[in-house]
Tab-separated table of N, CA and C in Angstrom:
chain	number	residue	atom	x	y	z
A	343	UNK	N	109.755	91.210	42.569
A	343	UNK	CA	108.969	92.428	42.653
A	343	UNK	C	107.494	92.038	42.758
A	344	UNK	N	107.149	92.459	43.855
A	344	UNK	CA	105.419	91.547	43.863
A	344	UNK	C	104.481	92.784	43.798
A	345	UNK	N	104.881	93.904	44.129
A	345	UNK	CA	103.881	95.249	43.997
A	345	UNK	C	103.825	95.832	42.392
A	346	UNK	N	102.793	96.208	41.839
A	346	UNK	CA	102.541	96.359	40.142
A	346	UNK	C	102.953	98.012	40.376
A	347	UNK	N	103.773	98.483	39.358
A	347	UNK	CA	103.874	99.529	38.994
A	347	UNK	C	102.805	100.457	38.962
A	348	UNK	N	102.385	101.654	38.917
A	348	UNK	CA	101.577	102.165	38.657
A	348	UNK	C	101.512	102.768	37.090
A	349	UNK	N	101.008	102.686	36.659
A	349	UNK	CA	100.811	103.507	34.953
A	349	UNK	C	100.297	104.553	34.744
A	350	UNK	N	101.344	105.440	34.039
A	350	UNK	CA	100.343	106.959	34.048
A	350	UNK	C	99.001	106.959	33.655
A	351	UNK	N	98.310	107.845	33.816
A	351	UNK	CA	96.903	108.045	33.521
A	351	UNK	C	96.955	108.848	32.151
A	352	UNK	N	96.259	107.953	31.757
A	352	UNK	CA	95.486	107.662	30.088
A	352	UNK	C	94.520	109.102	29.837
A	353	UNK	N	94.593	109.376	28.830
A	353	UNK	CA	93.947	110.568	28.268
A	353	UNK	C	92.374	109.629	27.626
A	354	UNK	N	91.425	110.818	28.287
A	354	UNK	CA	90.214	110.626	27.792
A	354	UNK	C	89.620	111.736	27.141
A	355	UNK	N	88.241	111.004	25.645
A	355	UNK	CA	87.524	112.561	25.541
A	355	UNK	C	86.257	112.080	25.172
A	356	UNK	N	85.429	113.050	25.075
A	356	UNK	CA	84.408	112.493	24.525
A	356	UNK	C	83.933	113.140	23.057
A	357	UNK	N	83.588	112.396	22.657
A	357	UNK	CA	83.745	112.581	20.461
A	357	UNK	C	82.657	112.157	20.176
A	358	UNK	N	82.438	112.900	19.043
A	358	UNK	CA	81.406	112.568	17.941
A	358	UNK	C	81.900	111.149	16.605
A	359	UNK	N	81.034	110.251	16.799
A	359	UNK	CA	81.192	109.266	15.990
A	359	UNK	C	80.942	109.416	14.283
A	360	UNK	N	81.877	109.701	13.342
A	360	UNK	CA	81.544	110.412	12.332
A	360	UNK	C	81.619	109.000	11.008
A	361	UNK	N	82.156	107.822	11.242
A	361	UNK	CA	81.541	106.918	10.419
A	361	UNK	C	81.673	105.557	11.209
A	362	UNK	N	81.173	104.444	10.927
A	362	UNK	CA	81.174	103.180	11.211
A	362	UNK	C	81.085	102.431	10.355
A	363	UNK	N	81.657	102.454	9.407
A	363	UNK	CA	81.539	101.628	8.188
A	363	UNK	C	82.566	100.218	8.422
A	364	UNK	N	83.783	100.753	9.122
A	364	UNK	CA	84.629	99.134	9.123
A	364	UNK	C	84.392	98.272	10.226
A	365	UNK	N	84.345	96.978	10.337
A	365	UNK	CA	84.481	96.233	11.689
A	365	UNK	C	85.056	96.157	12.742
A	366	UNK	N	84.471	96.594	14.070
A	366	UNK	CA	85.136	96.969	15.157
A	366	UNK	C	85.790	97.892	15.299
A	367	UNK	N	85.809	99.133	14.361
A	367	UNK	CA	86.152	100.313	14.675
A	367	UNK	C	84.909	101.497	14.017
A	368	UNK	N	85.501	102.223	14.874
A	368	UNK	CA	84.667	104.003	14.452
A	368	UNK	C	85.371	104.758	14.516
A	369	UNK	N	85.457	105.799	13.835
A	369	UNK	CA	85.940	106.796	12.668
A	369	UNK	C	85.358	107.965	13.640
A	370	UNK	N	85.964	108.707	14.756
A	370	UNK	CA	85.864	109.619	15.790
A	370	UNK	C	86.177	110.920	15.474
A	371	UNK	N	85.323	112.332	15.425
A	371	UNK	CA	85.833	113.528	14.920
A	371	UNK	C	85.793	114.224	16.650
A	372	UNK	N	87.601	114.770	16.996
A	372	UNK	CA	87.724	115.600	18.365
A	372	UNK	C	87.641	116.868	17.326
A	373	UNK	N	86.562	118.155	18.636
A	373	UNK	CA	86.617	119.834	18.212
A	373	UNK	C	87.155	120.191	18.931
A	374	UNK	N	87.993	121.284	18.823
A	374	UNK	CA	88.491	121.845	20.444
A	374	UNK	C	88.677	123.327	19.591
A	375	UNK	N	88.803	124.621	20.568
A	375	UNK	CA	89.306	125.866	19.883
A	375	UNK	C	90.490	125.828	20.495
A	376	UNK	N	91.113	126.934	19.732
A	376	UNK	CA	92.552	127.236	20.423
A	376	UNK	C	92.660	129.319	19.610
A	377	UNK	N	93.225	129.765	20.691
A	377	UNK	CA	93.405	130.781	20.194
A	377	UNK	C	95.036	131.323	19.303
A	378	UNK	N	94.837	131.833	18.109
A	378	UNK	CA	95.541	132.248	17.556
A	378	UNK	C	96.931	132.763	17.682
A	379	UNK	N	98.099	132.537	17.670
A	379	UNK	CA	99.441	133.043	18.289
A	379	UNK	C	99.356	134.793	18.266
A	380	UNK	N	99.151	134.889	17.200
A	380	UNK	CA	99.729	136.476	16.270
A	380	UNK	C	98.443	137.140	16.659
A	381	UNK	N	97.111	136.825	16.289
A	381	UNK	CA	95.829	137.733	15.540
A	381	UNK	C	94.927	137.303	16.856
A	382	UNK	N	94.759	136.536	17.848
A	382	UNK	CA	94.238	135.981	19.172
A	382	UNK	C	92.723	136.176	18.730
A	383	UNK	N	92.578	135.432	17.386
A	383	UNK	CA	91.382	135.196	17.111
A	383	UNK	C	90.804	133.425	17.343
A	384	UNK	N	89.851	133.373	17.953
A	384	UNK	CA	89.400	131.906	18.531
A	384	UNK	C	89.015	131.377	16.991
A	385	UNK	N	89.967	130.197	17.234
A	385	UNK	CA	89.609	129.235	15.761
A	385	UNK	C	89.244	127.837	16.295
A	386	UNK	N	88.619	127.617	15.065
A	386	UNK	CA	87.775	125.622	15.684
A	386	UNK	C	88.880	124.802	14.993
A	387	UNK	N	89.583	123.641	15.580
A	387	UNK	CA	90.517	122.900	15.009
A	387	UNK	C	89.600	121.538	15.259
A	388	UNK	N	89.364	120.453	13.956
A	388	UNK	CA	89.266	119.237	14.387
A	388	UNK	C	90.209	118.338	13.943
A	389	UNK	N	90.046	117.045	14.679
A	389	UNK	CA	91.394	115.804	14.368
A	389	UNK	C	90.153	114.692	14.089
A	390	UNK	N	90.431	113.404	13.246
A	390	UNK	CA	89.750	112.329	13.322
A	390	UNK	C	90.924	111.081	13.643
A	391	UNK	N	90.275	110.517	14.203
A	391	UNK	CA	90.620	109.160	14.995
A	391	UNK	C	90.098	107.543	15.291
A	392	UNK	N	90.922	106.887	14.424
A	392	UNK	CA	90.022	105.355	14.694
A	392	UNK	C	89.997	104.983	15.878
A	393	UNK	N	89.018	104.047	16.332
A	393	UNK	CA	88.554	104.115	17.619
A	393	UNK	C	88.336	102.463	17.545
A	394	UNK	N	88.732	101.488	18.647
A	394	UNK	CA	88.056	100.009	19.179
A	394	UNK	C	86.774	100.442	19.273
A	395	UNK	N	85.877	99.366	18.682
A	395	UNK	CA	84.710	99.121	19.836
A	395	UNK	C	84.208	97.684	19.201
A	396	UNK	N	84.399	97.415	20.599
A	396	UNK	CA	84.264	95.466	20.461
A	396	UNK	C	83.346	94.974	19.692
A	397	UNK	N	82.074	95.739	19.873
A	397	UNK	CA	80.419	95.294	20.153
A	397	UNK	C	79.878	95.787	19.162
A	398	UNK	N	80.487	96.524	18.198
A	398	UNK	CA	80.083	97.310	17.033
A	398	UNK	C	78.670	97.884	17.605
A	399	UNK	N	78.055	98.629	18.536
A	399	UNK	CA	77.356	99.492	18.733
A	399	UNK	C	77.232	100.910	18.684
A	400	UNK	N	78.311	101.567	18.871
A	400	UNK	CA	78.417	103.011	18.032
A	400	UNK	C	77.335	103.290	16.524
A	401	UNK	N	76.486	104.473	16.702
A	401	UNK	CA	76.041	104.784	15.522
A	401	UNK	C	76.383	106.535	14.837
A	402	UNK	N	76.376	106.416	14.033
A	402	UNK	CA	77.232	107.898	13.926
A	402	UNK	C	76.157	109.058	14.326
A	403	UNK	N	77.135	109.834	14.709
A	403	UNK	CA	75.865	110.410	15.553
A	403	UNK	C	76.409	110.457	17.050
A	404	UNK	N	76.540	109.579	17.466
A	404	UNK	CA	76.642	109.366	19.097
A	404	UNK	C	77.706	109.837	19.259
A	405	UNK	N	77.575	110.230	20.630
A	405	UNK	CA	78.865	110.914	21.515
A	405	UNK	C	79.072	110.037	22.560
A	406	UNK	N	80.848	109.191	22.120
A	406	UNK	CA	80.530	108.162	22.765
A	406	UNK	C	82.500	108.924	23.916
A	407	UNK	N	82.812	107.926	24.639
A	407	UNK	CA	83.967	108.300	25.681
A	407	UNK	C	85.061	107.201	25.345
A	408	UNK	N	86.146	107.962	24.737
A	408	UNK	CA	87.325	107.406	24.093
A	408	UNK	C	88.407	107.486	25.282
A	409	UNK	N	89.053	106.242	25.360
A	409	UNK	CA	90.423	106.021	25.781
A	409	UNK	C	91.643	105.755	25.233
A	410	UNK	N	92.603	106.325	25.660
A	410	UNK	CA	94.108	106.257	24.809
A	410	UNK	C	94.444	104.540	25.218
A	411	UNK	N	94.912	104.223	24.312
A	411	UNK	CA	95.247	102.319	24.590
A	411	UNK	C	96.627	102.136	23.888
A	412	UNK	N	97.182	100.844	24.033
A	412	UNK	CA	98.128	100.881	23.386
A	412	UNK	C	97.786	100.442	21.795
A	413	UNK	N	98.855	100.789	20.958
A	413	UNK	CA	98.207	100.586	19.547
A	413	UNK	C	97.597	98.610	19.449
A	414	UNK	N	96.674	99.489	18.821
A	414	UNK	CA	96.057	98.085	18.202
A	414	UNK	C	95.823	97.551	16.846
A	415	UNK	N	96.574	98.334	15.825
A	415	UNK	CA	96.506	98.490	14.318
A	415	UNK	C	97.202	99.367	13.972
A	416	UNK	N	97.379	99.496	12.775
A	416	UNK	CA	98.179	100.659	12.171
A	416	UNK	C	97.667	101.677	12.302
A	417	UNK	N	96.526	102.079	12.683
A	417	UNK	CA	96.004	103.560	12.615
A	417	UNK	C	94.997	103.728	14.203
A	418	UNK	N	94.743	102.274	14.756
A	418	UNK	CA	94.140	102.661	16.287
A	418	UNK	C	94.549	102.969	17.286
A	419	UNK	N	94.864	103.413	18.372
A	419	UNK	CA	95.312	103.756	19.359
A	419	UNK	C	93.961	104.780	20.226
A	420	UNK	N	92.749	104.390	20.195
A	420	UNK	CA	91.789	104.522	21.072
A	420	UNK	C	91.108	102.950	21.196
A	421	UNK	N	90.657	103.234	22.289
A	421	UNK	CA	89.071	102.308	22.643
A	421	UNK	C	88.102	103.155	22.881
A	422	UNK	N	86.888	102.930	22.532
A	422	UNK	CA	85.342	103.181	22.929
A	422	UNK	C	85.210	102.781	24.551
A	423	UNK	N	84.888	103.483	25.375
A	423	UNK	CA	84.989	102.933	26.677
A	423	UNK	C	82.775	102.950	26.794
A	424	UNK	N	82.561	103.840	26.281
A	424	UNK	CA	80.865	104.015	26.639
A	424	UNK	C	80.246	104.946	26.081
A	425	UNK	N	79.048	104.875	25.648
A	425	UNK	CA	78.380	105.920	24.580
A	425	UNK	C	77.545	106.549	25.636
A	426	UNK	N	78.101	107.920	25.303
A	426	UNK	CA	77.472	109.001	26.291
A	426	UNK	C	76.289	109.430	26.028
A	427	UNK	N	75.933	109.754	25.132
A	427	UNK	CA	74.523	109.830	24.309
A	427	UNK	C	74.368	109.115	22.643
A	428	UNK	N	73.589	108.624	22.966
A	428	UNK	CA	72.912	108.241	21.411
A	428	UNK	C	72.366	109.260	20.802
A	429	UNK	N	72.555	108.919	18.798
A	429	UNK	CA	72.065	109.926	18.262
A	429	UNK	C	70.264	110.171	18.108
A	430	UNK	N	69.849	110.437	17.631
A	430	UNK	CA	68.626	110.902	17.549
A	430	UNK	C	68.186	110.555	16.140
């Protein structure tokens, strides 16, 4: 077989960096709304997520662009692909 498979396409987002305290990872908070089944009142849901980043440059604060990867620890399954804005 000499032609490479193709691989589905990977989920991306872009997140707020909410700690950096351990090595080579950051501690990522996703917001998203979703509306209500029953009462179709708009509610804010967030998730947090450990995140790769090689270079330990993330500062919390920043809104950086996460990729789905294969696991890399017991709790990672993102990479840091690029910090979209720095914090202030």
């Amino acid at each position: 077989m000499t032609a490479m498979k193709q691989r589905g396409i990977k989920r991306q987002m872009v997140v707020t960096v909410v700690s950096n305290k351990a090595d080579k990872t950051v501690t990522v908070r996703v917001e998203r709304l979703v509306k209500h089944k029953t009462y179709h009142k708009i509610m804010r849901r967030r998730n947090k997520f450990a995140a790769h980043d090689d270079r330990n440059d993330c500062q919390i604060g920043d809104k950086v662009l996460i990729s789905e990867s294969r696991p890399l620890s017991k709790s990672k399954r993102w990479r840091v692909i690029r910090i979209v804005e720095k914090a202030v």
